[in-house]
Structure formats: C-alpha cells, structure tokens
Short mmCIF file of C-alpha atoms in Angstrom, two decimals:
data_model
loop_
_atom_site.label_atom_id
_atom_site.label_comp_id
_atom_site.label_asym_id
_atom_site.label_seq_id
_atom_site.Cartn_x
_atom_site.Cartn_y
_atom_site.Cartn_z
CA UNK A 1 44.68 65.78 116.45
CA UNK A 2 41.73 66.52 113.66
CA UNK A 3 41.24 65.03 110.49
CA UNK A 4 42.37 68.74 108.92
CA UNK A 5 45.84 68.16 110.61
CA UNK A 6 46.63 64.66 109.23
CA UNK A 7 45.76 66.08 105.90
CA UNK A 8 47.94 69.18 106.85
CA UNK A 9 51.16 66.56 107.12
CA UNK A 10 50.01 64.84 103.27
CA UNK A 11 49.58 68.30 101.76
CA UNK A 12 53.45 69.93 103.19
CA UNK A 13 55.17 66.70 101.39
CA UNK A 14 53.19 66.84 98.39
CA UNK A 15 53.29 70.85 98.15
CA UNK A 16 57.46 70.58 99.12
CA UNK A 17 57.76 67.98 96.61
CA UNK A 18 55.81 70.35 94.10
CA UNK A 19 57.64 73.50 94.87
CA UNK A 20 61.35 71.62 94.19
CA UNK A 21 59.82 69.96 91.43
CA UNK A 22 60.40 66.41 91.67
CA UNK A 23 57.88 63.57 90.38
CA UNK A 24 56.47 60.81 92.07
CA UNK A 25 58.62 58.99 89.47
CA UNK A 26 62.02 61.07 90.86
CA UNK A 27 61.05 61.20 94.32
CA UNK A 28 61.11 57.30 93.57
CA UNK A 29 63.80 56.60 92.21
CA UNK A 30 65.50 58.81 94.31
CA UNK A 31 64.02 57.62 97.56
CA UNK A 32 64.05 53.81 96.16
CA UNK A 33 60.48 53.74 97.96
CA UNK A 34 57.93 52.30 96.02
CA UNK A 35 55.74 55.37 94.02
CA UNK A 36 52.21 53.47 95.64
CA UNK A 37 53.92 53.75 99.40
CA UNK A 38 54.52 57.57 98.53
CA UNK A 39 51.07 58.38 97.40
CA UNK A 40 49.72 56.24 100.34
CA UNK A 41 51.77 58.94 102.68
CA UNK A 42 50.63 62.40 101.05
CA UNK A 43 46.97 60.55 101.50
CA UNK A 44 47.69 59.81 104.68
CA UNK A 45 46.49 55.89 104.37
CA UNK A 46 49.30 54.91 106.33
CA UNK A 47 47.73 51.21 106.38
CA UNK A 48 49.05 50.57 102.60
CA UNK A 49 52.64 51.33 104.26
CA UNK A 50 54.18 47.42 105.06
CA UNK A 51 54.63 48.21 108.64
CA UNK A 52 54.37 51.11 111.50
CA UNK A 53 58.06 51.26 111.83
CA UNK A 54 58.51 52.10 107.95
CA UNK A 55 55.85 54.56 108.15
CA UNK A 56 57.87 57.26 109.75
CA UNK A 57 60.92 56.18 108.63
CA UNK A 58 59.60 56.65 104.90
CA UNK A 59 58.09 60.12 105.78
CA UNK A 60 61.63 61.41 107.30
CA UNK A 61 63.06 60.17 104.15
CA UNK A 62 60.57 62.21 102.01
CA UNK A 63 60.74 64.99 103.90
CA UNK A 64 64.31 65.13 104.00
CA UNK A 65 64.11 64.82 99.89
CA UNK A 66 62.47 67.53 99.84
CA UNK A 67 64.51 69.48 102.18
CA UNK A 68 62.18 69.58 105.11
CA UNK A 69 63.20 68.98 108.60
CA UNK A 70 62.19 65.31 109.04
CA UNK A 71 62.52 64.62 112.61
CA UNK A 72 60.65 68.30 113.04
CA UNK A 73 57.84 66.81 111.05
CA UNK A 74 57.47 63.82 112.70
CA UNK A 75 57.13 65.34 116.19
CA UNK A 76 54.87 67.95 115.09
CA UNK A 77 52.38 65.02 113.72
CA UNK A 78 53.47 62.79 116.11
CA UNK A 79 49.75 62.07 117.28
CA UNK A 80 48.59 61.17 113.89
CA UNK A 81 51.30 58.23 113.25
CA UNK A 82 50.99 54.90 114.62
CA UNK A 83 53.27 54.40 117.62
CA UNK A 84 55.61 51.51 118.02
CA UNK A 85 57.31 49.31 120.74
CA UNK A 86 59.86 51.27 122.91
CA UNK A 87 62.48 49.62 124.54
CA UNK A 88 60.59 51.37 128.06
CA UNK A 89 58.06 48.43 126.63
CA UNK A 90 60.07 45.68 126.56
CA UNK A 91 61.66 46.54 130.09
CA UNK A 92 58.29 46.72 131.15
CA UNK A 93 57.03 42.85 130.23
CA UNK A 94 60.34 42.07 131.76
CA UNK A 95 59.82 43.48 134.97
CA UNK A 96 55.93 41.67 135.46
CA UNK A 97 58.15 38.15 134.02
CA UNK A 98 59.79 36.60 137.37
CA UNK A 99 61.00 33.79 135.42
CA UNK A 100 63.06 36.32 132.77
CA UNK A 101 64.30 38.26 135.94
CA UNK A 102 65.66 34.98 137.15
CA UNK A 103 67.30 33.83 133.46
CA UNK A 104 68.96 37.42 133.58
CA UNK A 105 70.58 37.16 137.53
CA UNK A 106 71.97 33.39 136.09
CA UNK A 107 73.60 35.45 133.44
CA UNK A 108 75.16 37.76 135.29
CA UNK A 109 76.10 35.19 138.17
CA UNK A 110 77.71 33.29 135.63
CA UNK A 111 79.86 36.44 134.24
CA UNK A 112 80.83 37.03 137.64
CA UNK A 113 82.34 33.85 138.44
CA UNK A 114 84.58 33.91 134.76
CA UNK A 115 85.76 37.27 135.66
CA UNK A 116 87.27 36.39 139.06
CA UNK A 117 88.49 33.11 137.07
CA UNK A 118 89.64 34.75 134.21
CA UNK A 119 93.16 36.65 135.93
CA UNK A 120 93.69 33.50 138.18
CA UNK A 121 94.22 31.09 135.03
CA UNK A 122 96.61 33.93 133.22
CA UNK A 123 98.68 33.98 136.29
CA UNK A 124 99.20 30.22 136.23
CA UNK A 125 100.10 30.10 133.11
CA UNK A 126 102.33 33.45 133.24
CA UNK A 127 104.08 30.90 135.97
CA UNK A 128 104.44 27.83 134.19
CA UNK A 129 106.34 29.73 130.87
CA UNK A 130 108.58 31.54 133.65
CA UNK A 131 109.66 28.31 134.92
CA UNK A 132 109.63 26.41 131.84
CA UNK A 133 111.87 29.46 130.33
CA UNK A 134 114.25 28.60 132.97
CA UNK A 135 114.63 25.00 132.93
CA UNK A 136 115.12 25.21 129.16
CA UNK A 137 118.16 28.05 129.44
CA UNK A 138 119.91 26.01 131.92
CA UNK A 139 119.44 22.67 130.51
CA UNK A 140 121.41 24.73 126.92
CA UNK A 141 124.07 26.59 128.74
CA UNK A 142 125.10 23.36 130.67
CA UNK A 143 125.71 21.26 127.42
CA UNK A 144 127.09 24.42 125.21
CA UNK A 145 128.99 26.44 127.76
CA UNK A 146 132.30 25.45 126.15
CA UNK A 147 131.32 25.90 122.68
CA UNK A 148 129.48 29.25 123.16
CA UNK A 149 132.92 30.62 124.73
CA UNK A 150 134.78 29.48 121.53
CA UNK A 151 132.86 30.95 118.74
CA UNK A 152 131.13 33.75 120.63
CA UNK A 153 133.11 36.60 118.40
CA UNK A 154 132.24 34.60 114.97
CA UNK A 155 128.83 34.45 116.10
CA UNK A 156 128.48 38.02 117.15
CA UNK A 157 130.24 39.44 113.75
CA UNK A 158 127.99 37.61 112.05
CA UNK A 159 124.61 38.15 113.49
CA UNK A 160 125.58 41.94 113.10
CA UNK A 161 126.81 41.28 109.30
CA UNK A 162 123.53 40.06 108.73
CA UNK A 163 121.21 42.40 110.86
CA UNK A 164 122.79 45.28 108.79
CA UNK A 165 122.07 42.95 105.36
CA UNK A 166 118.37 42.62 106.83
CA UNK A 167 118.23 46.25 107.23
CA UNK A 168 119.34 47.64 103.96
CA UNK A 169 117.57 44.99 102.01
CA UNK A 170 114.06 46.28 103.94
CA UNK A 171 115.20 49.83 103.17
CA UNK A 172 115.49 49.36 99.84
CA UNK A 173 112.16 47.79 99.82
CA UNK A 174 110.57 50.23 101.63
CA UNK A 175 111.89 52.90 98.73
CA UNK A 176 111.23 51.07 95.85
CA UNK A 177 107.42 50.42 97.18
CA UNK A 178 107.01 54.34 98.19
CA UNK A 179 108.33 55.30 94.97
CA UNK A 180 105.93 52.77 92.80
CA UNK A 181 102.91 54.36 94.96
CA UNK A 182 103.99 57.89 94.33
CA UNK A 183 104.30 57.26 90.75
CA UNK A 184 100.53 55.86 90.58
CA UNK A 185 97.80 58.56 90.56
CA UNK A 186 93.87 58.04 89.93
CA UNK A 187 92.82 60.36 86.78
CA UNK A 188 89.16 60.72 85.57
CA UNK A 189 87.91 61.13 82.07
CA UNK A 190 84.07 61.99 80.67
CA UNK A 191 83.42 59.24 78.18
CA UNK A 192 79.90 60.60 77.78
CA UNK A 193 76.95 63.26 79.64
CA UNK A 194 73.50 63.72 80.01
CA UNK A 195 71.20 66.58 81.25
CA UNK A 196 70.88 63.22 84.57
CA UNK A 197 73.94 61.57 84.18
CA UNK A 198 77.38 60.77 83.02
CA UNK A 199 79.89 57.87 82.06
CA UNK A 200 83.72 58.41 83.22
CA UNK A 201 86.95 56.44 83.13
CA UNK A 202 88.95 55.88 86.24
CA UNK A 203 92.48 54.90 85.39
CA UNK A 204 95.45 54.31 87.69
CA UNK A 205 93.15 53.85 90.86
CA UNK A 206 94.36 51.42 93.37
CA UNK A 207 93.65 47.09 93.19
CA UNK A 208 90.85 48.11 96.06
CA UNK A 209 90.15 51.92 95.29
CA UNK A 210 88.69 53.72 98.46
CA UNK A 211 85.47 55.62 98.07
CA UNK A 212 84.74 58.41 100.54
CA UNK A 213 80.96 60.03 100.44
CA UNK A 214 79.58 62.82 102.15
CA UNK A 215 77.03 66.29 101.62
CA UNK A 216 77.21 69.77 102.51
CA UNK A 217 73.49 69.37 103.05
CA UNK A 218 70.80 66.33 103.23
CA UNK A 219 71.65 64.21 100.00
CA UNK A 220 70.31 60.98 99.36
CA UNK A 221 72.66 58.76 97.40
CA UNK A 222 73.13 55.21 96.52
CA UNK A 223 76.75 52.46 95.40
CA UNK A 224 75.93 49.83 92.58
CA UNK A 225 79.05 47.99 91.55
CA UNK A 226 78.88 45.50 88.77
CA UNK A 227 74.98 45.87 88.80
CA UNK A 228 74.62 44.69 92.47
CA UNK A 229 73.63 48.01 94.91
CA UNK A 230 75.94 47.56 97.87
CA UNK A 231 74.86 50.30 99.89
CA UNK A 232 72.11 53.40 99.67
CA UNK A 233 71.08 56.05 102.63
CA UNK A 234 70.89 59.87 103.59
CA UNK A 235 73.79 61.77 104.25
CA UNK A 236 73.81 65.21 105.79
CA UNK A 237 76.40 67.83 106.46
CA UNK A 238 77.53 65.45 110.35
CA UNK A 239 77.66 62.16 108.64
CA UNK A 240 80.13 60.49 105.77
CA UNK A 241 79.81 56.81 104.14
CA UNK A 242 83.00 55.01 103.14
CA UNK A 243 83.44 51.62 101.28
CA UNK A 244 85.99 49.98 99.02
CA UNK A 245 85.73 48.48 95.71
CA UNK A 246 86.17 44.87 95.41
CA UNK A 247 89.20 44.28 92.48
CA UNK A 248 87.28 42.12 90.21
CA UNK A 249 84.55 45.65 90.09
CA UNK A 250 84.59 46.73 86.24
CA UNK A 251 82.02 49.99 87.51
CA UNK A 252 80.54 51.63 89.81
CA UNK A 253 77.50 53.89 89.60
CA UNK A 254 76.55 56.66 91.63
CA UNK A 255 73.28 57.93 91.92
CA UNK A 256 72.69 61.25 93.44
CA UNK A 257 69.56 62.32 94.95
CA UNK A 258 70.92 66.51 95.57
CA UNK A 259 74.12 65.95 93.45
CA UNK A 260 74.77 69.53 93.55
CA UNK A 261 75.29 68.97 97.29
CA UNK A 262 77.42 65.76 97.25
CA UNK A 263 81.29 65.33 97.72
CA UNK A 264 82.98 61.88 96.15
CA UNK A 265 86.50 60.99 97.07
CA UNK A 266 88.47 57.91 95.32
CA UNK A 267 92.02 56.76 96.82
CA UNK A 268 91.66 60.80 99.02
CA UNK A 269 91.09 62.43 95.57
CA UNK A 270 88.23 64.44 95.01
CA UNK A 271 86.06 63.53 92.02
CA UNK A 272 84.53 66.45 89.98
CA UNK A 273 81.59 64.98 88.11
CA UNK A 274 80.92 68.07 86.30
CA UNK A 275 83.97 68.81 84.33
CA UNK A 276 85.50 67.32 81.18
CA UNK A 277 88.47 65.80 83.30
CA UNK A 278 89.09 64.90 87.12
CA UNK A 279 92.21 65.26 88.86
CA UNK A 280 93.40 65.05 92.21
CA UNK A 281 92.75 68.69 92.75
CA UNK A 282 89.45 69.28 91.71
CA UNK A 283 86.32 69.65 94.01
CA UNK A 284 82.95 68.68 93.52
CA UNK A 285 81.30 71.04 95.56
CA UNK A 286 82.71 74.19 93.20
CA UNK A 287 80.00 73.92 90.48
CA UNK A 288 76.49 72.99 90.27
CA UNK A 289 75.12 70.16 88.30
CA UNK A 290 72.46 70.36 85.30
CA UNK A 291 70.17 68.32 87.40
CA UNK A 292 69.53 67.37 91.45
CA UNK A 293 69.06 63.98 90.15
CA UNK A 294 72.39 62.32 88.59
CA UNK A 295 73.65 59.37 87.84
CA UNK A 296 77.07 58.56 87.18
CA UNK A 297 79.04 55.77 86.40
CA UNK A 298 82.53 55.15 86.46
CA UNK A 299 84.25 52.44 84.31
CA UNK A 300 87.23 50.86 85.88
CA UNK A 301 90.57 50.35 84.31
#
C-alpha cells in the first residue's frame, strides 16, 4: 500500500477523534495509553509504539474510542502494520524440529498409559471399601446383636425426636437469615457533581457488594478501589465485566470513557449516576450524562 494510504489510517483517527471532540489529553486518560504512543499512531511512526503486538491493539482501542469499527480498520490497513507471530508459525518451527516432535509423542504416550491406569486403581479401591464395609458391619452386629434388640424402640424415638429438633431449628434459621437479607437494601446518595464527575454514598450494600458492568455500545471503562485500579477494558453491547468488592474497600471509582452508554449494577441493583438519589429501580441507561467522560466515585458505608 502507498505512503498516501498509511497517512489515510493517521488522518481517520485524528479527524474521528476531532469530530467527537476529545483531546489527546481525554483520549488519554480515557484510553490509559500514553498521549506520545497516540500521536506516534495518527503519524503513523509505529516504531515509537513498545512493541508490534501493541501497535494494533492500541489502534483498535482508539478507534473504538472514537466509535470506529476497529477490527474494520485494521483489516483495511492491514498491509501497512507490522505483522506478528501466528500460531500457523509456531506449528511451523515445530514441524522442521524432530527432536520437539519426539518430546510431544512422550507426552502423549505418557497420558495414554495414566488413562488406562487411572479406572483400574478406582476399581481396586471401590473393592477394598466394599469389603472393608463388610467386615466392619459384621464384626458390630456380632458383639451388639443382643443389645441392639433391647433398645431398638428408645433408639428409634429418639433419633426421630431429634431429626425433627434438627429440622425446625434449621428452619428457623433459614427464616430468620431470609428475613435479615430482605430487610437490607443498597441505597445511593450524590454527596457532590461535576460537569466530569460525581461523589455518591452507598449504604446498606452487602460485606462483598457485587458489581455488574456492561454498554449498550463500545464504552471504555475502568475499577479503582482504595486507589489501586483492579481492572480496565472495552465493553460493547455482547460483552459484560463483573467483580466484587473486597470488605475492607472504603471506595470505588468508576471512570467512564462513553458514560452515557454504560450500565452499573451493585448487589443486581441498577445504579443511576445521574440523578440526585439511586434506588433499586432506577436505570442508568434512561438519561444522558453532562459529559462522555465521567468519573464517579462511590464512598462505602
């Protein structure tokens, strides 16, 4: 491909990133790709990127920023990025390597033999408890035969008397546990907003709340609880991230990459960053946010 075309895939990032109006700084922060590796990409020095493999991962990231079609892109300008190993590569240098051929057949000789050993040993053993089974329940009834006879209606009243004890006393249990969770519902609260952010309080949530994160369209987004990130990625309208906050977590911040596009469930209850108050009923996806970029933190209680 010519020199016009590589400058053709440069020029539709930067002109996409233009037209939804995002910075280098935003595209940045939202990406969490360094602002030198991005210009390196719209000027198509793809040596400045650290390695081939992060070159088109970085581009599909941008492009799908910036709603473009990122694996579209990359085929269209496949020519123009540098290739990497395939795993057609590596079966390749196996096949010329008679000494990794032979390594492999030992490994599968080997896996062989345990599987046909594997079902003889269980039904040994299986054999061994069957018999040992028996020579232990005649061994008792010979020396207790008498006394079982005896005090077989005793025994039988009372392993029912306490069977039905056992039972109520898990019932009750059961009830008192189901009745403690129903009573125990996560509730939001804005503490404070910004045109790019806002700061909530999450009360009766769980010891381990469950978060739930997914996107009606691409949305990059990213986790940081207690000021370490535990997780960031891409999530489009097939795929959905879950985690679960640790108990000792005193927040959690969000930050949202297409927030107007992004769905947030705590303990199964949606999360409506947008409003004064959160409840179990609300839904993110019914209002639009100030700004695609958002953070949001939620302080724990």
């Amino acid at each position: 491909m010519s020199d016009n075309s590589k400058v053709t895939l440069g020029k539709t990032l930067r002109d996409a990133r233009i037209a939804k109006g995002f910075t280098l700084d935003d595209l940045q922060q939202a990406t969490k790709i360094q602002k030198r590796y991005l210009i390196a990409i719209e000027d198509q020095n793809f040596d400045e990127l650290p390695g081939d493999f992060y070159v088109r991962a970085f581009i599909k990231q941008y492009a799908d920023m910036v709603d473009l079609d990122g694996a579209e892109l990359l085929k269209q300008f496949d020519s123009t990025l540098p290739s990497t190993q395939t795993q057609e590569y590596v079966d390749k240098v196996n096949e010329s390597n008679p000494e990794t051929r032979s390594q492999q057949r030992k490994v599968d000789d080997r896996y062989v033999q345990l599987r046909r050993t594997i079902p003889v040993i269980g039904i040994v053993i299986v054999v061994l408890v069957v018999l040992v089974g028996i020579w232990v329940a005649a061994a008792h009834n010979g020396n207790s035969g008498t006394k079982d006879n005896v005090d077989s209606s005793s025994v039988s009243v009372s392993g029912s008397s306490t069977k039905t004890s056992s039972s109520s006393s898990q019932s009750s249990s059961s009830k008192s546990s189901s009745k403690k969770k129903a009573a125990k519902t996560a509730t939001f609260k804005k503490l404070s907003s910004t045109t790019s952010g806002s700061t909530w309080e999450l009360k009766n949530a769980s010891s381990k709340p469950k978060v739930s994160l997914s996107a009606t369209s691409s949305a990059w987004m990213s986790v940081t609880i207690s000021g370490a990130t535990t997780w960031q990625g891409t999530l489009s309208t097939s795929t959905s991230h879950s985690l679960t906050i640790p108990s000792s977590a005193t927040s959690v911040t969000f930050k949202f990459g297409n927030a107007p596009a992004t769905k947030v469930k705590i303990d199964g209850k949606s999360f409506n960053l947008n409003s004064s108050t959160s409840t179990s009923s609300a839904s993110s996806s019914s209002t639009t946010t100030s700004s695609q970029v958002q953070t949001v933190t939620l302080e724990l209680k």
